[in-house]
Amino acid sequence: MAYIVHNLTKQTVVLSDLRAEINPHKMLDLEKVAERPAIERSHDLRLALNTSKLRLCSQGVVTHSKPVEKIIEKHHYHNETVTNTPVGIDEDKLVEVVRKVMQENKPQSVDNTQVLDAVTALQKQISSLNTGSKSTLEETQNDLSIDIEQLANMQSKAIERIGLNIETGTKKTGKKIILKNMQSGNLADEL
Amino acid sequence: MKSLDIGTMNLCKGELDIATEEPSFTIERNCFLQAAVSDDTETTLKENNWNYVKHENNCYILGEDAIKLKNLLTVGGDQGIVMTKVGELRRPMKDGVLNTAEEKLSVAIIQKLIFNLIGKPAFPNEVLCFCVPGDPVNKNFNVIFHKTMLTNFIKSLGYTPECIPEALAIVFSQRPVMEDSSELSGEAPFSGIGMSFGGGSINCCFSLKKMPLINFSVANSGDWIDIEASKVSGIDVSAMTRFKEKNLDLNNIDFSDIRQASLSIFYDSMIQNALTNFSAKFNQLDNHIEAPLEIVIAGGTALAPGFIDRFKTVLSTLSLPFKVKNVRLAENALYTVSHGCLVKAISVEKKSKEKG
């Protein structure tokens, strides 16, 4: 089962407690990076969803505001097809409008077959738009791998900033124990 | 040069005493406790000389003092500090790595605790060697994240960080040997099996002439024993931990006592699980190892009386893909990993000086 989120912002959204980074306008299946209980506990995720930085696409189904009713019908990692309609384009309506316009402006010399051919050609073009957007999504899916090291570096910086605001009160450490005959120097020479 | 063993339960710093050239070690508990906010909290903390840090208006009691205070509160004392709303002991590490489910502040507080322990470098770019767990076989987390976070932090203090696998540090400290006719001495040093039984995880390494051929970790260790045994016995986990640390003797188990019986069973299960996983990894090796191997064991969980005998008993019931020369508990098992890291740090420092 997938737990897909969509970054709606122009900036990278980092879910530090899940070690996840979602690029601008990209989608990520959080179950590829963390277990479901951790996802459900995630403070950063809750915050990002509440502030509408991320949109939750529950179990692979994305709900979008109108006019697009359904963007993703099926979401599977890697090999499986993602069906997608470009945002803001209603294919059926568009075809209808084009048909209407062509009917209205039809020159007398042009017969119905030509009109139908033109519409078919237009439909093909619209379909090719869909194909283009499919590959974009596929790229997104393939781009799911996260650079853990980069994420850790970002996390380090965030923690360093917090650390600057921590004041040391009383400072003490445990008792020092000296161990004899451990041959540390000799062992080091052998390494 | 210094070393740091960052365990789930303890932090252990090692350093070489310049005058005596003997290693010294300092241990700090890897945890903290948030004190409830009141007007006089900080004053009381200062007066009682508790180890603490402050962030915004909150005070956090660190390390051993956090455990002492928690125990005091458990038995009713409060040392004059208003602690009625104090939380649970916070341990920002889990299964041997930084627990990123914890908020960033927790990690920042533990970094302060580490800084209090290791301090600034004695000279610019002093080498500090720390250890990281092997990749886990039964958990889905990445050690790279933990390693990168610590490397960045140690570097930010001005040290030159060096990192080795935790169980390899046991091999560096204890120098197990293996028969090898190709060597003049007839034996290959730093060749054998190191096993570290910590609080959060077990780390296993098979080293052949300093090279780690097998290196992995298993998450079911000391904490897991406490949790599982407490479930069976129906008592609190921290009570089970205290009972284990004070009363358990694996050579003398009273099976009519549910606490002892359950602890005994889970110790067996833990050892068996570690050896079974090790065997599976060993079977995947390309090299065919005929010579009997020495197993050196370290870590806090291995300090229970009778642990080595129990380990040998479990070992004898298993069919292993290698021969065992002997099993021994490392000298000063609580400091072995830190000592191994220190040996590595000294070696790196020496080689660096030789290069000029």
XYZ file of C-alpha atoms in Angstrom:
547
model
C 0.000 0.000 0.000
C 1.378 3.377 -0.948
C 1.349 6.583 1.070
C 1.894 9.222 -1.557
C 2.267 12.898 -0.893
C 2.464 15.690 -3.429
C 4.598 18.790 -2.846
C 2.392 21.715 -3.888
C 5.032 24.365 -3.322
C 7.909 25.767 -5.315
C 10.330 24.724 -2.601
C 11.673 21.402 -1.403
C 9.731 20.092 1.569
C 11.847 18.180 4.090
C 10.272 15.755 6.537
C 13.218 15.395 8.825
C 11.653 12.898 11.183
C 11.060 10.579 8.225
C 14.350 11.421 6.508
C 12.363 12.358 3.436
C 12.812 15.194 0.982
C 10.180 16.033 -1.619
C 11.243 18.214 -4.510
C 9.025 21.098 -5.728
C 5.853 19.817 -7.371
C 7.052 16.244 -7.084
C 5.380 13.269 -5.471
C 6.840 10.750 -3.095
C 5.634 7.460 -1.723
C 6.573 7.812 1.946
C 6.290 4.074 2.458
C 9.449 3.762 0.378
C 11.375 5.630 3.052
C 9.611 4.852 6.316
C 7.236 2.431 7.912
C 3.541 3.255 8.167
C 3.472 3.750 11.979
C 6.388 6.213 11.723
C 4.605 8.069 8.901
C 1.444 8.320 10.922
C 3.394 9.640 13.909
C 5.388 12.137 11.851
C 5.132 15.636 13.260
C 6.732 17.234 10.195
C 4.274 15.506 7.869
C 1.285 16.619 9.898
C 2.578 20.184 9.860
C 3.212 20.141 6.112
C -0.284 18.767 5.435
C -1.915 21.294 7.744
C -0.105 24.184 6.094
C -1.029 22.812 2.626
C 2.563 22.432 1.606
C 1.814 18.802 0.922
C -1.293 17.094 -0.322
C -1.983 13.527 0.711
C -2.794 11.143 -2.113
C -4.295 8.355 -0.092
C -3.668 4.778 -1.272
C -2.533 5.917 -4.673
C -5.647 7.958 -5.485
C -5.142 11.674 -5.839
C -8.113 13.939 -5.284
C -7.844 17.273 -7.011
C -10.022 20.310 -7.086
C -12.165 20.864 -10.197
C -11.993 20.892 -13.192
C -9.731 17.846 -13.013
C -11.584 15.106 -11.209
C -9.009 12.425 -11.206
C -5.341 12.652 -11.961
C -3.981 9.353 -10.865
C -6.144 6.308 -11.132
C -3.464 3.883 -10.263
C -0.098 4.408 -8.710
C 2.531 1.735 -8.694
C 6.219 2.041 -8.265
C 8.421 1.848 -11.388
C 6.987 -0.389 -14.085
C 3.284 0.203 -13.951
C 1.554 2.917 -15.921
C 0.284 6.079 -14.329
C -2.777 7.454 -16.092
C -2.803 11.199 -16.053
C -4.659 14.137 -17.550
C -2.862 17.469 -17.650
C -4.059 19.895 -15.031
C -6.651 22.422 -16.313
C -7.540 20.554 -19.520
C -10.789 18.690 -19.834
C -10.207 16.564 -22.905
C -13.862 15.880 -23.759
C -14.861 19.507 -23.396
C -11.923 20.617 -25.508
C -12.792 18.211 -28.306
C -16.386 19.351 -28.189
C -15.355 23.011 -28.417
C -13.027 22.344 -31.320
C -15.723 20.356 -33.123
C -18.202 23.170 -32.613
C -15.777 25.831 -33.845
C -14.908 23.792 -36.896
C -18.566 23.204 -37.674
C -19.295 26.908 -37.403
C -16.368 27.959 -39.574
C -16.642 25.106 -42.005
C -16.070 26.278 -45.588
C -18.570 24.925 -48.044
C -15.941 23.065 -50.006
C -14.780 20.959 -47.062
C -16.635 17.684 -46.547
C -17.449 15.859 -43.302
C -14.654 13.335 -43.702
C -12.075 16.108 -43.661
C -13.627 17.551 -40.508
C -13.529 14.166 -38.826
C -9.898 13.712 -39.854
C -9.045 17.101 -38.378
C -10.776 16.236 -35.118
C -9.009 12.880 -34.984
C -5.694 14.635 -35.566
C -6.475 17.049 -32.766
C -7.398 14.184 -30.457
C -4.088 12.526 -31.269
C -2.299 15.729 -30.388
C -4.141 15.922 -27.092
C -3.274 12.289 -26.432
C 0.364 13.046 -27.148
C 0.136 15.783 -24.527
C -1.008 13.089 -22.100
C 1.861 10.819 -23.080
C 4.268 13.658 -22.420
C 2.890 14.188 -18.989
C 2.968 10.443 -18.321
C 6.697 10.385 -18.843
C 7.083 13.339 -16.485
C 5.315 11.379 -13.795
C 7.337 8.278 -14.552
C 10.461 10.360 -14.172
C 9.105 11.514 -10.851
C 8.626 7.941 -9.745
C 12.143 6.998 -10.784
C 13.456 10.043 -8.966
C 12.155 8.761 -5.641
C 15.545 7.698 -4.341
C 16.734 10.121 -1.692
C 20.293 11.190 -1.155
C 20.538 10.228 2.503
C 23.867 11.979 2.916
C 22.448 15.250 1.597
C 19.466 14.899 3.882
C 21.736 14.254 6.861
C 23.769 17.344 5.965
C 20.609 19.442 5.937
C 19.487 17.943 9.210
C 22.928 18.635 10.716
C 22.625 22.309 9.835
C 19.160 22.545 11.359
C 20.356 20.890 14.556
C 23.438 23.101 14.673
C 21.178 26.157 14.584
C 19.095 24.798 17.463
C 22.291 23.982 19.345
C 23.353 27.638 19.197
C 20.366 28.498 21.383
C 21.131 25.898 24.012
C 22.892 27.351 27.022
C 25.097 25.103 29.090
C 24.150 25.257 32.778
C 26.109 23.135 35.197
C 28.581 20.995 33.324
C 30.139 17.832 34.660
C 31.220 14.479 33.339
C 31.584 10.996 34.773
C 34.589 9.628 36.567
C 37.701 8.998 34.506
C 39.023 5.428 34.613
C 42.591 4.643 33.605
C 43.222 1.134 32.316
C 46.727 -0.241 32.429
C 48.569 -2.633 30.107
C 46.132 -2.189 27.254
C 49.013 -2.069 24.733
C 47.275 0.723 22.824
C 50.464 2.033 21.199
C 51.650 -1.423 20.125
C 48.271 -2.313 18.687
C 48.208 0.981 16.786
C 51.647 0.247 15.340
C 50.363 -3.079 14.026
C 47.341 -1.550 12.301
C 43.804 11.683 19.926
C 40.454 10.625 21.275
C 37.790 8.021 20.740
C 34.059 7.955 21.187
C 31.742 4.991 21.481
C 28.246 6.346 20.936
C 25.952 3.679 22.265
C 22.201 3.635 22.769
C 22.687 3.451 26.525
C 26.123 4.992 27.134
C 28.611 7.382 25.610
C 32.220 6.413 26.258
C 35.120 8.734 25.583
C 38.640 7.358 25.381
C 41.896 9.289 25.332
C 45.563 8.601 25.779
C 47.118 10.023 28.887
C 50.179 11.887 27.611
C 52.250 11.316 30.760
C 51.614 7.604 31.282
C 50.606 6.695 27.705
C 47.818 4.608 29.220
C 44.264 4.936 27.924
C 41.625 6.546 30.097
C 37.868 6.328 29.673
C 34.908 8.396 30.793
C 31.341 7.142 30.566
C 28.174 9.230 30.391
C 24.612 7.955 30.147
C 23.074 8.811 26.770
C 19.780 10.292 27.944
C 18.135 13.386 29.381
C 15.078 14.487 31.290
C 13.026 17.653 30.901
C 12.443 19.528 34.149
C 9.096 21.187 34.683
C 9.236 24.964 34.395
C 8.999 27.032 37.533
C 10.610 30.234 38.779
C 13.222 28.491 40.852
C 13.953 25.424 38.695
C 17.269 26.721 37.405
C 18.384 27.908 40.825
C 17.582 24.529 42.314
C 19.430 22.732 39.535
C 22.497 24.904 40.145
C 22.356 24.444 43.911
C 22.132 20.682 43.549
C 24.925 20.705 40.960
C 22.833 18.789 38.448
C 24.264 18.506 34.952
C 21.876 20.502 32.776
C 21.339 22.702 29.732
C 18.732 25.326 29.009
C 16.782 25.964 25.814
C 14.325 28.863 25.731
C 12.617 28.562 29.124
C 13.104 24.844 29.555
C 15.789 23.050 31.513
C 17.043 19.596 30.573
C 18.931 17.420 33.023
C 21.577 15.355 31.319
C 23.183 11.946 31.514
C 23.710 10.142 34.798
C 22.009 12.940 36.740
C 18.845 12.427 34.684
C 18.766 8.754 35.675
C 19.500 9.542 39.329
C 16.736 12.109 39.422
C 14.277 9.836 37.690
C 15.025 7.106 40.239
C 14.646 9.597 43.084
C 11.268 10.640 41.753
C 10.231 7.034 41.382
C 10.795 6.465 45.094
C 9.191 9.739 46.088
C 12.012 12.231 46.702
C 12.241 15.402 44.635
C 15.320 17.276 45.894
C 13.242 20.403 46.076
C 12.702 20.582 42.333
C 9.182 20.908 41.052
C 9.106 17.835 38.849
C 5.480 16.863 38.976
C 5.096 17.100 35.240
C 8.448 15.661 34.330
C 8.392 13.386 31.316
C 9.948 10.030 30.704
C 13.668 9.642 30.322
C 14.475 10.602 26.733
C 16.952 8.459 24.828
C 17.565 10.000 21.407
C 19.126 6.825 20.088
C 17.332 3.666 19.129
C 18.693 0.386 17.779
C 22.215 1.821 17.865
C 21.568 4.912 15.701
C 20.197 8.417 16.168
C 16.452 8.167 16.429
C 15.201 10.688 13.894
C 11.632 10.186 15.058
C 12.747 12.262 18.037
C 12.488 16.002 17.553
C 15.602 17.861 16.435
C 15.965 19.471 19.844
C 16.597 16.045 21.394
C 19.465 15.411 19.020
C 20.822 18.916 19.685
C 20.722 18.261 23.439
C 22.584 14.983 23.026
C 25.166 16.782 20.921
C 25.667 19.151 23.869
C 26.093 16.113 26.096
C 28.702 14.729 23.709
C 30.451 18.093 23.578
C 30.544 18.251 27.395
C 32.181 14.832 27.314
C 34.781 15.238 24.562
C 35.385 18.998 24.721
C 37.348 20.922 22.138
C 40.351 19.323 20.393
C 43.621 19.543 22.328
C 45.270 20.741 19.119
C 43.938 21.665 15.670
C 42.613 18.713 13.685
C 43.116 16.221 16.501
C 41.920 12.811 15.330
C 38.754 11.527 16.961
C 37.695 8.030 16.005
C 34.105 6.991 16.602
C 32.192 3.877 15.680
C 28.982 3.173 13.806
C 26.840 0.053 13.735
C 26.865 -2.316 10.797
C 23.902 -2.339 8.431
C 20.953 -3.898 10.240
C 19.664 -7.261 9.099
C 16.221 -7.033 10.690
C 15.393 -3.338 10.648
C 14.788 -0.877 7.884
C 17.040 2.064 8.593
C 20.126 3.517 7.089
C 23.401 3.829 8.975
C 24.710 6.442 6.501
C 22.387 9.054 7.979
C 23.657 8.407 11.520
C 27.276 8.385 10.358
C 26.961 11.617 8.357
C 25.246 13.439 11.212
C 27.982 12.479 13.663
C 30.795 13.188 11.221
C 29.411 16.689 10.607
C 29.042 17.351 14.303
C 32.532 16.124 15.250
C 34.058 18.052 12.354
C 32.234 21.210 13.460
C 34.063 20.983 16.806
C 37.422 21.104 15.044
C 38.331 17.405 15.099
C 39.414 15.225 12.218
C 36.773 12.490 12.378
C 37.606 8.866 11.690
C 34.956 6.204 11.665
C 35.096 2.416 12.000
C 32.481 -0.323 12.414
C 31.633 -0.976 16.068
C 32.484 -4.680 16.092
C 35.729 -4.098 14.202
C 36.773 -1.888 17.128
C 36.621 -5.021 19.335
C 39.004 -6.760 16.943
C 41.372 -3.749 17.001
C 41.338 -3.712 20.791
C 41.523 -7.432 21.509
C 43.649 -8.646 18.572
C 42.242 -12.129 18.013
C 44.543 -14.350 15.937
C 43.918 -17.080 13.393
C 46.257 -19.841 12.240
C 47.835 -18.863 8.940
C 50.758 -20.774 7.467
C 51.494 -17.945 5.030
C 52.525 -15.708 7.934
C 56.053 -16.000 9.395
C 54.631 -16.198 12.881
C 52.149 -18.848 11.764
C 49.212 -16.727 12.722
C 47.325 -13.764 11.284
C 46.672 -10.946 13.755
C 43.378 -9.041 13.908
C 41.618 -12.087 12.475
C 38.547 -13.402 14.207
C 35.013 -12.565 15.205
C 34.060 -9.517 17.271
C 30.597 -9.335 18.789
C 29.315 -6.336 20.693
C 26.151 -6.860 22.748
C 24.952 -3.329 23.436
C 21.708 -1.866 24.704
C 20.158 -1.125 21.310
C 21.807 -3.609 19.002
C 24.274 -6.429 18.548
C 27.144 -5.774 16.181
C 29.032 -8.607 14.563
C 32.183 -8.522 12.504
C 34.455 -11.126 10.991
C 37.826 -9.598 10.354
C 40.587 -11.181 8.305
C 43.891 -9.369 8.833
C 42.124 -6.113 9.816
C 39.707 -6.331 6.881
C 36.033 -6.609 7.878
C 34.652 -9.348 5.624
C 31.366 -9.535 7.494
C 29.858 -6.575 9.302
C 26.235 -6.217 10.341
C 23.988 -5.421 13.264
C 20.908 -7.046 14.752
C 18.432 -4.827 16.553
C 17.346 -7.366 19.186
C 19.686 -6.802 22.112
C 19.559 -5.612 25.735
C 16.567 -3.272 25.389
C 14.684 -5.903 23.435
C 15.273 -8.468 26.206
C 13.895 -6.032 28.801
C 10.816 -5.206 26.725
C 9.970 -8.804 25.860
C 10.639 -10.134 29.374
C 8.528 -7.369 30.899
C 5.638 -8.278 28.570
C 5.807 -11.908 29.689
C 6.196 -11.031 33.372
C 3.636 -8.255 33.344
C 5.928 -5.730 35.019
C 7.208 -2.306 33.995
C 10.153 -2.261 31.539
C 12.326 -0.014 33.720
C 11.654 -2.279 36.714
C 12.717 -5.240 34.604
C 15.891 -3.406 33.548
C 16.763 -2.686 37.188
C 16.060 -6.293 38.137
C 18.254 -7.548 35.293
C 21.146 -5.272 36.167
C 21.061 -6.084 39.887
C 19.896 -9.671 40.220
C 20.367 -11.691 37.074
C 22.932 -14.483 37.108
C 22.638 -16.615 34.006
C 24.445 -19.467 35.775
C 21.833 -19.601 38.524
C 18.380 -19.108 37.117
C 15.448 -19.770 39.397
C 12.823 -20.864 36.901
C 10.048 -20.484 39.459
C 10.665 -16.717 39.233
C 8.920 -15.489 36.076
C 11.319 -12.533 35.740
C 14.417 -14.726 35.787
C 12.846 -17.394 33.602
C 11.753 -14.930 30.938
C 15.086 -13.089 30.941
C 16.895 -16.399 30.570
C 14.757 -17.411 27.605
C 15.234 -14.102 25.821
C 19.004 -14.146 26.414
C 19.102 -17.537 24.685
C 16.965 -16.226 21.858
C 19.159 -13.139 21.412
C 22.378 -15.178 21.239
C 20.859 -17.727 18.894
C 19.528 -15.001 16.618
C 22.929 -13.288 16.413
C 24.761 -16.541 15.645
C 22.183 -17.662 13.090
C 22.469 -14.354 11.257
C 26.238 -14.537 11.428
C 26.222 -18.056 9.980
C 24.007 -16.944 7.111
C 26.432 -14.130 6.290
C 29.416 -16.462 6.640
C 27.904 -18.860 4.112
C 27.838 -16.031 1.578
C 31.602 -15.460 1.776
C 33.703 -16.235 -1.264
C 36.709 -17.124 0.873
C 36.750 -20.599 2.311
C 37.919 -20.300 5.934
C 39.151 -23.585 7.376
C 41.056 -22.302 10.418
C 39.157 -22.222 13.716
C 38.076 -18.729 14.705
C 38.264 -16.908 17.991
C 35.117 -15.080 19.140
C 35.637 -11.992 21.319
C 32.600 -10.566 23.047
C 32.094 -7.093 24.524
C 29.317 -4.658 25.447
C 27.131 -3.945 28.460
C 24.593 -6.715 27.780
C 27.423 -9.279 27.872
C 28.337 -8.210 31.412
C 25.574 -10.277 33.012
C 27.186 -12.990 35.174
C 27.285 -16.284 33.296
C 26.878 -14.695 29.858
C 29.898 -16.386 28.283
C 28.873 -19.833 29.566
C 25.392 -19.244 28.214
C 26.851 -18.127 24.881
C 28.934 -21.306 24.679
C 25.901 -23.449 25.504
C 23.823 -21.885 22.741
C 26.795 -22.109 20.367
C 27.121 -25.854 21.017
C 23.513 -26.459 19.967
C 23.958 -24.821 16.566
C 25.405 -26.205 13.392
C 27.839 -23.537 12.248
C 29.638 -23.149 8.926
C 32.955 -22.416 10.710
C 35.041 -23.887 13.506
C 35.350 -22.074 16.810
C 38.745 -21.852 18.494
C 37.469 -20.270 21.687
C 35.030 -17.741 23.070
C 36.177 -15.044 25.456
C 34.812 -11.927 27.085
C 36.992 -8.909 26.334
C 38.869 -7.419 29.249
C 36.977 -4.336 30.462
C 34.102 -5.176 28.127
C 32.353 -1.852 28.684
C 35.354 0.074 27.332
C 36.515 -2.333 24.600
C 34.796 -0.592 21.683
C 36.063 2.810 22.755
C 39.556 1.336 23.200
C 39.453 -0.137 19.682
C 38.502 3.279 18.317
C 41.352 4.838 20.292
C 43.829 2.347 18.818
C 42.616 3.368 15.368
C 42.884 7.085 16.236
C 46.482 6.627 17.459
C 47.335 4.724 14.284
C 45.829 7.426 12.036
C 47.587 10.187 13.968
C 50.945 8.378 13.719
C 50.576 7.728 10.009
C 49.565 11.330 9.468
C 52.693 12.558 11.290
C 54.909 10.179 9.321
C 53.534 11.586 6.093
C 54.529 14.978 7.367
